[in-house]
Amino acid sequence: MQLGNNIKKIRELHNLTQEYMAGRLGISQAAYSKIENNELKMNQEKLLKCWKQT
């Protein structure tokens, strides 16, 4: 399982939308979707920020 899949599972466990997470991370929903689909890598800073949001 890749990182994007784990990020998606955690987001869904907390009943958060892609739009919400993208806004908290300061990126577009489209970019956030690409991260969850393993099409775009997330840098370490954004990854840590992502975990702190949940």
mmCIF file of C-alpha atoms in Angstrom:
data_model
loop_
_atom_site.group_PDB
_atom_site.id
_atom_site.type_symbol
_atom_site.label_atom_id
_atom_site.label_comp_id
_atom_site.label_asym_id
_atom_site.label_seq_id
_atom_site.Cartn_x
_atom_site.Cartn_y
_atom_site.Cartn_z
ATOM 1 C CA MET A 1 0.000 0.000 0.000
ATOM 2 C CA GLN A 2 1.330 3.422 -0.892
ATOM 3 C CA LEU A 3 1.369 6.600 1.163
ATOM 4 C CA GLY A 4 -1.549 8.211 -0.680
ATOM 5 C CA ASN A 5 -3.794 5.275 0.188
ATOM 6 C CA ASN A 6 -2.948 5.677 3.877
ATOM 7 C CA ILE A 7 -3.617 9.409 3.774
ATOM 8 C CA LYS A 8 -7.012 8.749 2.192
ATOM 9 C CA LYS A 9 -7.938 6.126 4.803
ATOM 10 C CA ILE A 10 -7.069 8.453 7.667
ATOM 11 C CA ARG A 11 -9.020 11.325 6.079
ATOM 12 C CA GLU A 12 -12.054 9.101 5.621
ATOM 13 C CA LEU A 13 -11.818 7.777 9.203
ATOM 14 C CA HIS A 14 -12.125 11.369 10.407
ATOM 15 C CA ASN A 15 -14.974 12.134 7.965
ATOM 16 C CA LEU A 16 -13.020 14.941 6.323
ATOM 17 C CA THR A 17 -13.366 16.021 2.707
ATOM 18 C CA GLN A 18 -10.598 16.456 0.199
ATOM 19 C CA GLU A 19 -11.589 20.115 -0.035
ATOM 20 C CA TYR A 20 -11.149 20.567 3.717
ATOM 21 C CA MET A 21 -7.738 18.896 3.810
ATOM 22 C CA ALA A 22 -6.554 20.752 0.712
ATOM 23 C CA GLY A 23 -7.564 24.053 2.273
ATOM 24 C CA ARG A 24 -5.728 23.259 5.499
ATOM 25 C CA LEU A 25 -2.622 22.344 3.518
ATOM 26 C CA GLY A 26 -2.819 25.381 1.248
ATOM 27 C CA ILE A 27 -3.151 23.387 -1.973
ATOM 28 C CA SER A 28 -5.945 22.844 -4.485
ATOM 29 C CA GLN A 29 -8.402 19.977 -4.165
ATOM 30 C CA ALA A 30 -7.102 18.650 -7.486
ATOM 31 C CA ALA A 31 -3.541 18.537 -6.134
ATOM 32 C CA TYR A 32 -4.741 16.846 -2.952
ATOM 33 C CA SER A 33 -6.592 14.242 -5.017
ATOM 34 C CA LYS A 34 -3.394 13.497 -6.927
ATOM 35 C CA ILE A 35 -1.590 12.920 -3.627
ATOM 36 C CA GLU A 36 -4.225 10.405 -2.514
ATOM 37 C CA ASN A 37 -3.999 8.695 -5.906
ATOM 38 C CA ASN A 38 -0.193 8.513 -5.658
ATOM 39 C CA GLU A 39 0.198 10.732 -8.734
ATOM 40 C CA LEU A 40 1.902 13.552 -6.820
ATOM 41 C CA LYS A 41 4.421 13.270 -4.015
ATOM 42 C CA MET A 42 3.930 15.178 -0.800
ATOM 43 C CA ASN A 43 6.942 16.827 0.784
ATOM 44 C CA GLN A 44 7.788 16.074 4.409
ATOM 45 C CA GLU A 45 6.536 19.440 5.690
ATOM 46 C CA LYS A 46 3.091 18.992 4.134
ATOM 47 C CA LEU A 47 2.956 15.371 5.271
ATOM 48 C CA LEU A 48 3.534 16.376 8.891
ATOM 49 C CA LYS A 49 0.981 19.170 8.567
ATOM 50 C CA CYS A 50 -1.500 16.670 7.127
ATOM 51 C CA TRP A 51 -1.166 14.332 10.104
ATOM 52 C CA LYS A 52 -1.549 17.225 12.552
ATOM 53 C CA GLN A 53 -4.848 18.209 10.888
ATOM 54 C CA THR A 54 -6.533 14.900 11.715
#
